[in-house]
Amino acid sequence: MAKICKYGFDESFIKNKSDLYHLGFSQNLLEGRWKHFILWYLSDEPQRYSDIKRFLSGISQGSLTKQLRELEYDGLVHREVYPEVPPKVEYSLTEMGKDIIPIIELMKEYGAKYGND
């Protein structure tokens, strides 16, 4: 994990409040302005960096790179580099990434229910 992990809690908290630790773990995986959108966009098929950048037109190159690196580090996204010229890189969801999609779908449903003024 990039930020909150077992090192952010003392051992007694992890042992005695594991439900809160697990909530914090899940929250950290989705922390970041764009991660929800990146994961949702990758849920149908692998995408190239330029396709993700085009989909998220408001994101800077640095932010997209940072978010993708964190998602890869956390085990949600797989980065495949193909040995071509020019280099081809595709991003796809791992099994762990696929398992988080129902949570994102629930968030979408919640927003549809309560997000309209």
mmCIF file of N, CA and C in Angstrom:
data_model
loop_
_atom_site.group_PDB
_atom_site.id
_atom_site.type_symbol
_atom_site.label_atom_id
_atom_site.label_comp_id
_atom_site.label_asym_id
_atom_site.label_seq_id
_atom_site.Cartn_x
_atom_site.Cartn_y
_atom_site.Cartn_z
ATOM 1 N N MET A 1 0.833 -1.184 0.000
ATOM 2 C CA MET A 1 0.000 0.000 0.000
ATOM 3 C C MET A 1 0.874 1.242 0.000
ATOM 4 N N ALA A 2 0.370 2.256 -0.577
ATOM 5 C CA ALA A 2 1.162 3.458 -0.727
ATOM 6 C C ALA A 2 1.210 4.310 0.547
ATOM 7 N N LYS A 3 0.109 4.468 1.262
ATOM 8 C CA LYS A 3 0.080 5.416 2.364
ATOM 9 C C LYS A 3 -0.287 4.761 3.692
ATOM 10 N N ILE A 4 -1.547 4.419 3.884
ATOM 11 C CA ILE A 4 -1.967 3.781 5.131
ATOM 12 C C ILE A 4 -1.743 2.287 4.971
ATOM 13 N N CYS A 5 -0.999 1.725 5.858
ATOM 14 C CA CYS A 5 -0.774 0.287 5.822
ATOM 15 C C CYS A 5 -0.578 -0.176 7.249
ATOM 16 N N LYS A 6 -0.153 -1.410 7.422
ATOM 17 C CA LYS A 6 0.028 -1.903 8.783
ATOM 18 C C LYS A 6 1.036 -1.069 9.543
ATOM 19 N N TYR A 7 1.915 -0.369 8.844
ATOM 20 C CA TYR A 7 2.893 0.480 9.502
ATOM 21 C C TYR A 7 2.273 1.774 10.026
ATOM 22 N N GLY A 8 1.054 2.085 9.587
ATOM 23 C CA GLY A 8 0.368 3.281 10.070
ATOM 24 C C GLY A 8 -0.434 3.028 11.336
ATOM 25 N N PHE A 9 -0.548 1.778 11.747
ATOM 26 C CA PHE A 9 -1.294 1.404 12.947
ATOM 27 C C PHE A 9 -0.395 0.568 13.835
ATOM 28 N N ASP A 10 -0.587 0.674 15.145
ATOM 29 C CA ASP A 10 0.195 -0.218 16.002
ATOM 30 C C ASP A 10 -0.437 -1.605 15.999
ATOM 31 N N GLU A 11 0.337 -2.581 16.390
ATOM 32 C CA GLU A 11 -0.094 -3.984 16.318
ATOM 33 C C GLU A 11 -1.363 -4.244 17.117
ATOM 34 N N SER A 12 -1.522 -3.585 18.280
ATOM 35 C CA SER A 12 -2.725 -3.825 19.087
ATOM 36 C C SER A 12 -3.973 -3.312 18.366
ATOM 37 N N PHE A 13 -3.837 -2.200 17.647
ATOM 38 C CA PHE A 13 -4.982 -1.695 16.884
ATOM 39 C C PHE A 13 -5.372 -2.673 15.788
ATOM 40 N N ILE A 14 -4.379 -3.183 15.065
ATOM 41 C CA ILE A 14 -4.654 -4.145 13.998
ATOM 42 C C ILE A 14 -5.338 -5.382 14.574
ATOM 43 N N LYS A 15 -4.860 -5.839 15.720
ATOM 44 C CA LYS A 15 -5.420 -7.046 16.340
ATOM 45 C C LYS A 15 -6.811 -6.794 16.919
ATOM 46 N N ASN A 16 -6.988 -5.686 17.621
ATOM 47 C CA ASN A 16 -8.242 -5.423 18.336
ATOM 48 C C ASN A 16 -9.297 -4.709 17.501
ATOM 49 N N LYS A 17 -8.899 -4.018 16.492
ATOM 50 C CA LYS A 17 -9.832 -3.252 15.651
ATOM 51 C C LYS A 17 -9.638 -3.617 14.184
ATOM 52 N N SER A 18 -9.560 -4.891 13.884
ATOM 53 C CA SER A 18 -9.248 -5.314 12.522
ATOM 54 C C SER A 18 -10.289 -4.836 11.522
ATOM 55 N N ASP A 19 -11.549 -4.669 11.963
ATOM 56 C CA ASP A 19 -12.566 -4.166 11.048
ATOM 57 C C ASP A 19 -12.229 -2.752 10.585
ATOM 58 N N LEU A 20 -11.743 -1.917 11.501
ATOM 59 C CA LEU A 20 -11.349 -0.557 11.120
ATOM 60 C C LEU A 20 -10.075 -0.563 10.286
ATOM 61 N N TYR A 21 -9.160 -1.462 10.610
ATOM 62 C CA TYR A 21 -7.945 -1.577 9.802
ATOM 63 C C TYR A 21 -8.304 -1.967 8.377
ATOM 64 N N HIS A 22 -9.209 -2.922 8.221
ATOM 65 C CA HIS A 22 -9.610 -3.364 6.885
ATOM 66 C C HIS A 22 -10.330 -2.253 6.135
ATOM 67 N N LEU A 23 -11.119 -1.460 6.839
ATOM 68 C CA LEU A 23 -11.767 -0.301 6.217
ATOM 69 C C LEU A 23 -10.708 0.691 5.735
ATOM 70 N N GLY A 24 -9.717 0.955 6.579
ATOM 71 C CA GLY A 24 -8.635 1.865 6.199
ATOM 72 C C GLY A 24 -7.833 1.335 5.025
ATOM 73 N N PHE A 25 -7.596 0.029 5.010
ATOM 74 C CA PHE A 25 -6.882 -0.598 3.901
ATOM 75 C C PHE A 25 -7.632 -0.378 2.589
ATOM 76 N N SER A 26 -8.935 -0.671 2.604
ATOM 77 C CA SER A 26 -9.750 -0.508 1.391
ATOM 78 C C SER A 26 -9.835 0.946 0.971
ATOM 79 N N GLN A 27 -9.992 1.825 1.944
ATOM 80 C CA GLN A 27 -10.066 3.253 1.641
ATOM 81 C C GLN A 27 -8.776 3.722 0.981
ATOM 82 N N ASN A 28 -7.647 3.259 1.472
ATOM 83 C CA ASN A 28 -6.373 3.688 0.919
ATOM 84 C C ASN A 28 -6.206 3.237 -0.531
ATOM 85 N N LEU A 29 -6.702 2.049 -0.849
ATOM 86 C CA LEU A 29 -6.586 1.561 -2.230
ATOM 87 C C LEU A 29 -7.286 2.493 -3.211
ATOM 88 N N LEU A 30 -8.387 3.102 -2.768
ATOM 89 C CA LEU A 30 -9.169 3.964 -3.652
ATOM 90 C C LEU A 30 -8.863 5.448 -3.452
ATOM 91 N N GLU A 31 -7.929 5.750 -2.538
ATOM 92 C CA GLU A 31 -7.600 7.140 -2.272
ATOM 93 C C GLU A 31 -6.919 7.761 -3.484
ATOM 94 N N GLY A 32 -7.367 8.919 -3.842
ATOM 95 C CA GLY A 32 -6.824 9.629 -5.005
ATOM 96 C C GLY A 32 -7.971 10.083 -5.883
ATOM 97 N N ARG A 33 -7.843 11.244 -6.410
ATOM 98 C CA ARG A 33 -8.932 11.863 -7.171
ATOM 99 C C ARG A 33 -9.367 11.042 -8.384
ATOM 100 N N TRP A 34 -8.441 10.316 -9.004
ATOM 101 C CA TRP A 34 -8.726 9.681 -10.286
ATOM 102 C C TRP A 34 -8.793 8.158 -10.245
ATOM 103 N N LYS A 35 -8.413 7.541 -9.140
ATOM 104 C CA LYS A 35 -8.299 6.080 -9.104
ATOM 105 C C LYS A 35 -9.607 5.369 -9.420
ATOM 106 N N HIS A 36 -10.711 5.876 -8.899
ATOM 107 C CA HIS A 36 -12.016 5.255 -9.173
ATOM 108 C C HIS A 36 -12.278 5.214 -10.674
ATOM 109 N N PHE A 37 -12.002 6.323 -11.325
ATOM 110 C CA PHE A 37 -12.266 6.441 -12.760
ATOM 111 C C PHE A 37 -11.327 5.548 -13.576
ATOM 112 N N ILE A 38 -10.063 5.496 -13.173
ATOM 113 C CA ILE A 38 -9.095 4.649 -13.872
ATOM 114 C C ILE A 38 -9.522 3.189 -13.769
ATOM 115 N N LEU A 39 -9.844 2.745 -12.567
ATOM 116 C CA LEU A 39 -10.255 1.355 -12.371
ATOM 117 C C LEU A 39 -11.516 1.046 -13.168
ATOM 118 N N TRP A 40 -12.485 1.941 -13.121
ATOM 119 C CA TRP A 40 -13.730 1.730 -13.860
ATOM 120 C C TRP A 40 -13.444 1.636 -15.361
ATOM 121 N N TYR A 41 -12.578 2.514 -15.856
ATOM 122 C CA TYR A 41 -12.255 2.525 -17.287
ATOM 123 C C TYR A 41 -11.539 1.244 -17.713
ATOM 124 N N LEU A 42 -10.737 0.694 -16.837
ATOM 125 C CA LEU A 42 -10.010 -0.538 -17.147
ATOM 126 C C LEU A 42 -10.868 -1.791 -16.958
ATOM 127 N N SER A 43 -12.065 -1.640 -16.419
ATOM 128 C CA SER A 43 -12.874 -2.815 -16.096
ATOM 129 C C SER A 43 -13.360 -3.569 -17.330
ATOM 130 N N ASP A 44 -13.463 -2.913 -18.474
ATOM 131 C CA ASP A 44 -13.923 -3.593 -19.692
ATOM 132 C C ASP A 44 -12.798 -4.293 -20.445
ATOM 133 N N GLU A 45 -11.663 -3.604 -20.574
ATOM 134 C CA GLU A 45 -10.550 -4.169 -21.338
ATOM 135 C C GLU A 45 -9.277 -3.402 -21.035
ATOM 136 N N PRO A 46 -8.121 -3.986 -21.330
ATOM 137 C CA PRO A 46 -6.854 -3.273 -21.141
ATOM 138 C C PRO A 46 -6.835 -1.988 -21.981
ATOM 139 N N GLN A 47 -6.141 -0.998 -21.461
ATOM 140 C CA GLN A 47 -6.063 0.299 -22.145
ATOM 141 C C GLN A 47 -4.623 0.782 -22.162
ATOM 142 N N ARG A 48 -4.314 1.536 -23.201
ATOM 143 C CA ARG A 48 -3.002 2.177 -23.294
ATOM 144 C C ARG A 48 -3.036 3.487 -22.509
ATOM 145 N N TYR A 49 -1.862 3.954 -22.139
ATOM 146 C CA TYR A 49 -1.729 5.192 -21.379
ATOM 147 C C TYR A 49 -2.453 6.337 -22.076
ATOM 148 N N SER A 50 -2.248 6.467 -23.375
ATOM 149 C CA SER A 50 -2.848 7.578 -24.126
ATOM 150 C C SER A 50 -4.376 7.502 -24.117
ATOM 151 N N ASP A 51 -4.935 6.293 -24.117
ATOM 152 C CA ASP A 51 -6.391 6.146 -24.054
ATOM 153 C C ASP A 51 -6.929 6.584 -22.692
ATOM 154 N N ILE A 52 -6.214 6.215 -21.639
ATOM 155 C CA ILE A 52 -6.631 6.635 -20.291
ATOM 156 C C ILE A 52 -6.537 8.150 -20.173
ATOM 157 N N LYS A 53 -5.462 8.722 -20.698
ATOM 158 C CA LYS A 53 -5.265 10.180 -20.657
ATOM 159 C C LYS A 53 -6.370 10.890 -21.428
ATOM 160 N N ARG A 54 -6.754 10.345 -22.554
ATOM 161 C CA ARG A 54 -7.834 10.941 -23.357
ATOM 162 C C ARG A 54 -9.168 10.854 -22.604
ATOM 163 N N PHE A 55 -9.418 9.715 -21.952
ATOM 164 C CA PHE A 55 -10.651 9.528 -21.179
ATOM 165 C C PHE A 55 -10.721 10.514 -20.017
ATOM 166 N N LEU A 56 -9.598 10.721 -19.349
ATOM 167 C CA LEU A 56 -9.534 11.644 -18.213
ATOM 168 C C LEU A 56 -8.881 12.940 -18.668
ATOM 169 N N SER A 57 -9.576 13.688 -19.469
ATOM 170 C CA SER A 57 -8.981 14.862 -20.113
ATOM 171 C C SER A 57 -8.496 15.913 -19.122
ATOM 172 N N GLY A 58 -9.008 15.923 -17.905
ATOM 173 C CA GLY A 58 -8.606 16.937 -16.931
ATOM 174 C C GLY A 58 -7.399 16.563 -16.093
ATOM 175 N N ILE A 59 -6.827 15.406 -16.306
ATOM 176 C CA ILE A 59 -5.701 14.954 -15.482
ATOM 177 C C ILE A 59 -4.374 15.320 -16.141
ATOM 178 N N SER A 60 -3.424 15.712 -15.314
ATOM 179 C CA SER A 60 -2.092 16.009 -15.854
ATOM 180 C C SER A 60 -1.332 14.702 -16.065
ATOM 181 N N GLN A 61 -0.312 14.753 -16.887
ATOM 182 C CA GLN A 61 0.496 13.573 -17.162
ATOM 183 C C GLN A 61 1.133 13.058 -15.871
ATOM 184 N N GLY A 62 1.626 13.978 -15.047
ATOM 185 C CA GLY A 62 2.256 13.587 -13.789
ATOM 186 C C GLY A 62 1.283 12.906 -12.839
ATOM 187 N N SER A 63 0.076 13.451 -12.738
ATOM 188 C CA SER A 63 -0.932 12.849 -11.854
ATOM 189 C C SER A 63 -1.347 11.474 -12.342
ATOM 190 N N LEU A 64 -1.542 11.327 -13.647
ATOM 191 C CA LEU A 64 -1.935 10.029 -14.191
ATOM 192 C C LEU A 64 -0.838 8.995 -13.940
ATOM 193 N N THR A 65 0.396 9.374 -14.190
ATOM 194 C CA THR A 65 1.512 8.466 -13.958
ATOM 195 C C THR A 65 1.573 8.060 -12.488
ATOM 196 N N LYS A 66 1.408 9.019 -11.591
ATOM 197 C CA LYS A 66 1.448 8.743 -10.149
ATOM 198 C C LYS A 66 0.321 7.796 -9.747
ATOM 199 N N GLN A 67 -0.893 8.068 -10.203
ATOM 200 C CA GLN A 67 -2.037 7.231 -9.849
ATOM 201 C C GLN A 67 -1.864 5.806 -10.387
ATOM 202 N N LEU A 68 -1.393 5.678 -11.625
ATOM 203 C CA LEU A 68 -1.177 4.351 -12.197
ATOM 204 C C LEU A 68 -0.082 3.591 -11.445
ATOM 205 N N ARG A 69 0.973 4.281 -11.071
ATOM 206 C CA ARG A 69 2.051 3.630 -10.314
ATOM 207 C C ARG A 69 1.546 3.143 -8.960
ATOM 208 N N GLU A 70 0.730 3.954 -8.286
ATOM 209 C CA GLU A 70 0.177 3.551 -6.994
ATOM 210 C C GLU A 70 -0.758 2.350 -7.160
ATOM 211 N N LEU A 71 -1.590 2.374 -8.196
ATOM 212 C CA LEU A 71 -2.497 1.253 -8.444
ATOM 213 C C LEU A 71 -1.719 -0.021 -8.761
ATOM 214 N N GLU A 72 -0.630 0.131 -9.487
ATOM 215 C CA GLU A 72 0.215 -1.024 -9.792
ATOM 216 C C GLU A 72 0.912 -1.522 -8.522
ATOM 217 N N TYR A 73 1.448 -0.611 -7.739
ATOM 218 C CA TYR A 73 2.127 -0.958 -6.495
ATOM 219 C C TYR A 73 1.182 -1.675 -5.531
ATOM 220 N N ASP A 74 -0.064 -1.214 -5.469
ATOM 221 C CA ASP A 74 -1.057 -1.797 -4.564
ATOM 222 C C ASP A 74 -1.643 -3.101 -5.090
ATOM 223 N N GLY A 75 -1.292 -3.487 -6.312
ATOM 224 C CA GLY A 75 -1.725 -4.769 -6.842
ATOM 225 C C GLY A 75 -3.060 -4.763 -7.551
ATOM 226 N N LEU A 76 -3.589 -3.584 -7.870
ATOM 227 C CA LEU A 76 -4.881 -3.487 -8.543
ATOM 228 C C LEU A 76 -4.756 -3.454 -10.059
ATOM 229 N N VAL A 77 -3.629 -2.969 -10.541
ATOM 230 C CA VAL A 77 -3.411 -2.785 -11.976
ATOM 231 C C VAL A 77 -2.118 -3.480 -12.389
ATOM 232 N N HIS A 78 -2.162 -4.081 -13.562
ATOM 233 C CA HIS A 78 -0.975 -4.704 -14.155
ATOM 234 C C HIS A 78 -0.517 -3.853 -15.333
ATOM 235 N N ARG A 79 0.772 -3.608 -15.405
ATOM 236 C CA ARG A 79 1.375 -2.840 -16.500
ATOM 237 C C ARG A 79 2.158 -3.798 -17.379
ATOM 238 N N GLU A 80 1.753 -3.891 -18.625
ATOM 239 C CA GLU A 80 2.411 -4.791 -19.586
ATOM 240 C C GLU A 80 3.158 -3.948 -20.615
ATOM 241 N N VAL A 81 4.462 -4.164 -20.716
ATOM 242 C CA VAL A 81 5.290 -3.458 -21.688
ATOM 243 C C VAL A 81 5.620 -4.430 -22.807
ATOM 244 N N TYR A 82 5.266 -4.057 -24.030
ATOM 245 C CA TYR A 82 5.538 -4.891 -25.197
ATOM 246 C C TYR A 82 6.825 -4.416 -25.856
ATOM 247 N N PRO A 83 7.721 -5.351 -26.211
ATOM 248 C CA PRO A 83 9.005 -4.968 -26.804
ATOM 249 C C PRO A 83 8.862 -4.570 -28.276
ATOM 250 N N GLU A 84 8.343 -3.388 -28.483
ATOM 251 C CA GLU A 84 8.127 -2.857 -29.836
ATOM 252 C C GLU A 84 8.775 -1.486 -29.929
ATOM 253 N N VAL A 85 8.904 -1.011 -31.142
ATOM 254 C CA VAL A 85 9.354 0.358 -31.371
ATOM 255 C C VAL A 85 8.286 1.043 -32.204
ATOM 256 N N PRO A 86 7.662 2.102 -31.699
ATOM 257 C CA PRO A 86 7.817 2.658 -30.351
ATOM 258 C C PRO A 86 7.224 1.720 -29.300
ATOM 259 N N PRO A 87 7.649 1.862 -28.043
ATOM 260 C CA PRO A 87 7.173 0.969 -26.988
ATOM 261 C C PRO A 87 5.654 1.037 -26.827
ATOM 262 N N LYS A 88 5.072 -0.104 -26.592
ATOM 263 C CA LYS A 88 3.630 -0.194 -26.347
ATOM 264 C C LYS A 88 3.451 -0.650 -24.909
ATOM 265 N N VAL A 89 2.635 0.093 -24.151
ATOM 266 C CA VAL A 89 2.348 -0.231 -22.761
ATOM 267 C C VAL A 89 0.841 -0.290 -22.587
ATOM 268 N N GLU A 90 0.377 -1.372 -21.985
ATOM 269 C CA GLU A 90 -1.052 -1.514 -21.684
ATOM 270 C C GLU A 90 -1.244 -1.724 -20.186
ATOM 271 N N TYR A 91 -2.351 -1.194 -19.698
ATOM 272 C CA TYR A 91 -2.740 -1.354 -18.305
ATOM 273 C C TYR A 91 -4.014 -2.176 -18.257
ATOM 274 N N SER A 92 -4.058 -3.106 -17.306
ATOM 275 C CA SER A 92 -5.241 -3.941 -17.122
ATOM 276 C C SER A 92 -5.437 -4.193 -15.633
ATOM 277 N N LEU A 93 -6.614 -4.676 -15.298
ATOM 278 C CA LEU A 93 -6.904 -4.990 -13.904
ATOM 279 C C LEU A 93 -6.350 -6.364 -13.542
ATOM 280 N N THR A 94 -5.835 -6.464 -12.349
ATOM 281 C CA THR A 94 -5.459 -7.758 -11.791
ATOM 282 C C THR A 94 -6.727 -8.384 -11.191
ATOM 283 N N GLU A 95 -6.609 -9.586 -10.666
ATOM 284 C CA GLU A 95 -7.763 -10.192 -9.983
ATOM 285 C C GLU A 95 -8.202 -9.324 -8.814
ATOM 286 N N MET A 96 -7.246 -8.793 -8.085
ATOM 287 C CA MET A 96 -7.567 -7.901 -6.971
ATOM 288 C C MET A 96 -8.287 -6.650 -7.471
ATOM 289 N N GLY A 97 -7.856 -6.138 -8.606
ATOM 290 C CA GLY A 97 -8.509 -4.976 -9.206
ATOM 291 C C GLY A 97 -9.925 -5.289 -9.654
ATOM 292 N N LYS A 98 -10.108 -6.462 -10.228
ATOM 293 C CA LYS A 98 -11.456 -6.873 -10.653
ATOM 294 C C LYS A 98 -12.387 -7.017 -9.461
ATOM 295 N N ASP A 99 -11.837 -7.452 -8.334
ATOM 296 C CA ASP A 99 -12.653 -7.639 -7.136
ATOM 297 C C ASP A 99 -13.143 -6.330 -6.532
ATOM 298 N N ILE A 100 -12.501 -5.213 -6.866
ATOM 299 C CA ILE A 100 -12.916 -3.922 -6.299
ATOM 300 C C ILE A 100 -13.973 -3.225 -7.162
ATOM 301 N N ILE A 101 -14.178 -3.711 -8.374
ATOM 302 C CA ILE A 101 -15.147 -3.082 -9.290
ATOM 303 C C ILE A 101 -16.565 -3.073 -8.721
ATOM 304 N N PRO A 102 -17.053 -4.130 -8.062
ATOM 305 C CA PRO A 102 -18.399 -4.046 -7.483
ATOM 306 C C PRO A 102 -18.550 -2.910 -6.461
ATOM 307 N N ILE A 103 -17.479 -2.584 -5.753
ATOM 308 C CA ILE A 103 -17.533 -1.456 -4.811
ATOM 309 C C ILE A 103 -17.703 -0.153 -5.581
ATOM 310 N N ILE A 104 -16.980 -0.014 -6.673
ATOM 311 C CA ILE A 104 -17.090 1.191 -7.499
ATOM 312 C C ILE A 104 -18.477 1.276 -8.124
ATOM 313 N N GLU A 105 -19.024 0.145 -8.538
ATOM 314 C CA GLU A 105 -20.391 0.129 -9.081
ATOM 315 C C GLU A 105 -21.398 0.565 -8.021
ATOM 316 N N LEU A 106 -21.222 0.118 -6.778
ATOM 317 C CA LEU A 106 -22.107 0.550 -5.685
ATOM 318 C C LEU A 106 -21.988 2.053 -5.446
ATOM 319 N N MET A 107 -20.782 2.576 -5.551
ATOM 320 C CA MET A 107 -20.588 4.019 -5.401
ATOM 321 C C MET A 107 -21.318 4.766 -6.513
ATOM 322 N N LYS A 108 -21.275 4.212 -7.717
ATOM 323 C CA LYS A 108 -21.974 4.822 -8.855
ATOM 324 C C LYS A 108 -23.488 4.819 -8.608
ATOM 325 N N GLU A 109 -24.010 3.701 -8.125
ATOM 326 C CA GLU A 109 -25.443 3.617 -7.826
ATOM 327 C C GLU A 109 -25.846 4.591 -6.727
ATOM 328 N N TYR A 110 -25.006 4.705 -5.704
ATOM 329 C CA TYR A 110 -25.267 5.642 -4.616
ATOM 330 C C TYR A 110 -25.312 7.080 -5.146
ATOM 331 N N GLY A 111 -24.350 7.394 -6.020
ATOM 332 C CA GLY A 111 -24.323 8.735 -6.624
ATOM 333 C C GLY A 111 -25.553 8.991 -7.489
ATOM 334 N N ALA A 112 -26.015 7.967 -8.188
ATOM 335 C CA ALA A 112 -27.221 8.120 -9.016
ATOM 336 C C ALA A 112 -28.448 8.362 -8.149
ATOM 337 N N LYS A 113 -28.467 7.736 -6.998
ATOM 338 C CA LYS A 113 -29.617 7.868 -6.098
ATOM 339 C C LYS A 113 -29.638 9.216 -5.373
ATOM 340 N N TYR A 114 -28.473 9.663 -4.902
ATOM 341 C CA TYR A 114 -28.431 10.857 -4.067
ATOM 342 C C TYR A 114 -27.712 12.054 -4.691
ATOM 343 N N GLY A 115 -27.076 11.857 -5.830
ATOM 344 C CA GLY A 115 -26.269 12.914 -6.414
ATOM 345 C C GLY A 115 -27.022 13.947 -7.234
ATOM 346 N N ASN A 116 -28.283 13.695 -7.500
ATOM 347 C CA ASN A 116 -29.079 14.662 -8.267
ATOM 348 C C ASN A 116 -29.721 15.642 -7.323
ATOM 349 N N ASP A 117 -29.487 16.910 -7.557
ATOM 350 C CA ASP A 117 -30.041 17.958 -6.669
ATOM 351 C C ASP A 117 -31.491 18.018 -6.742
#
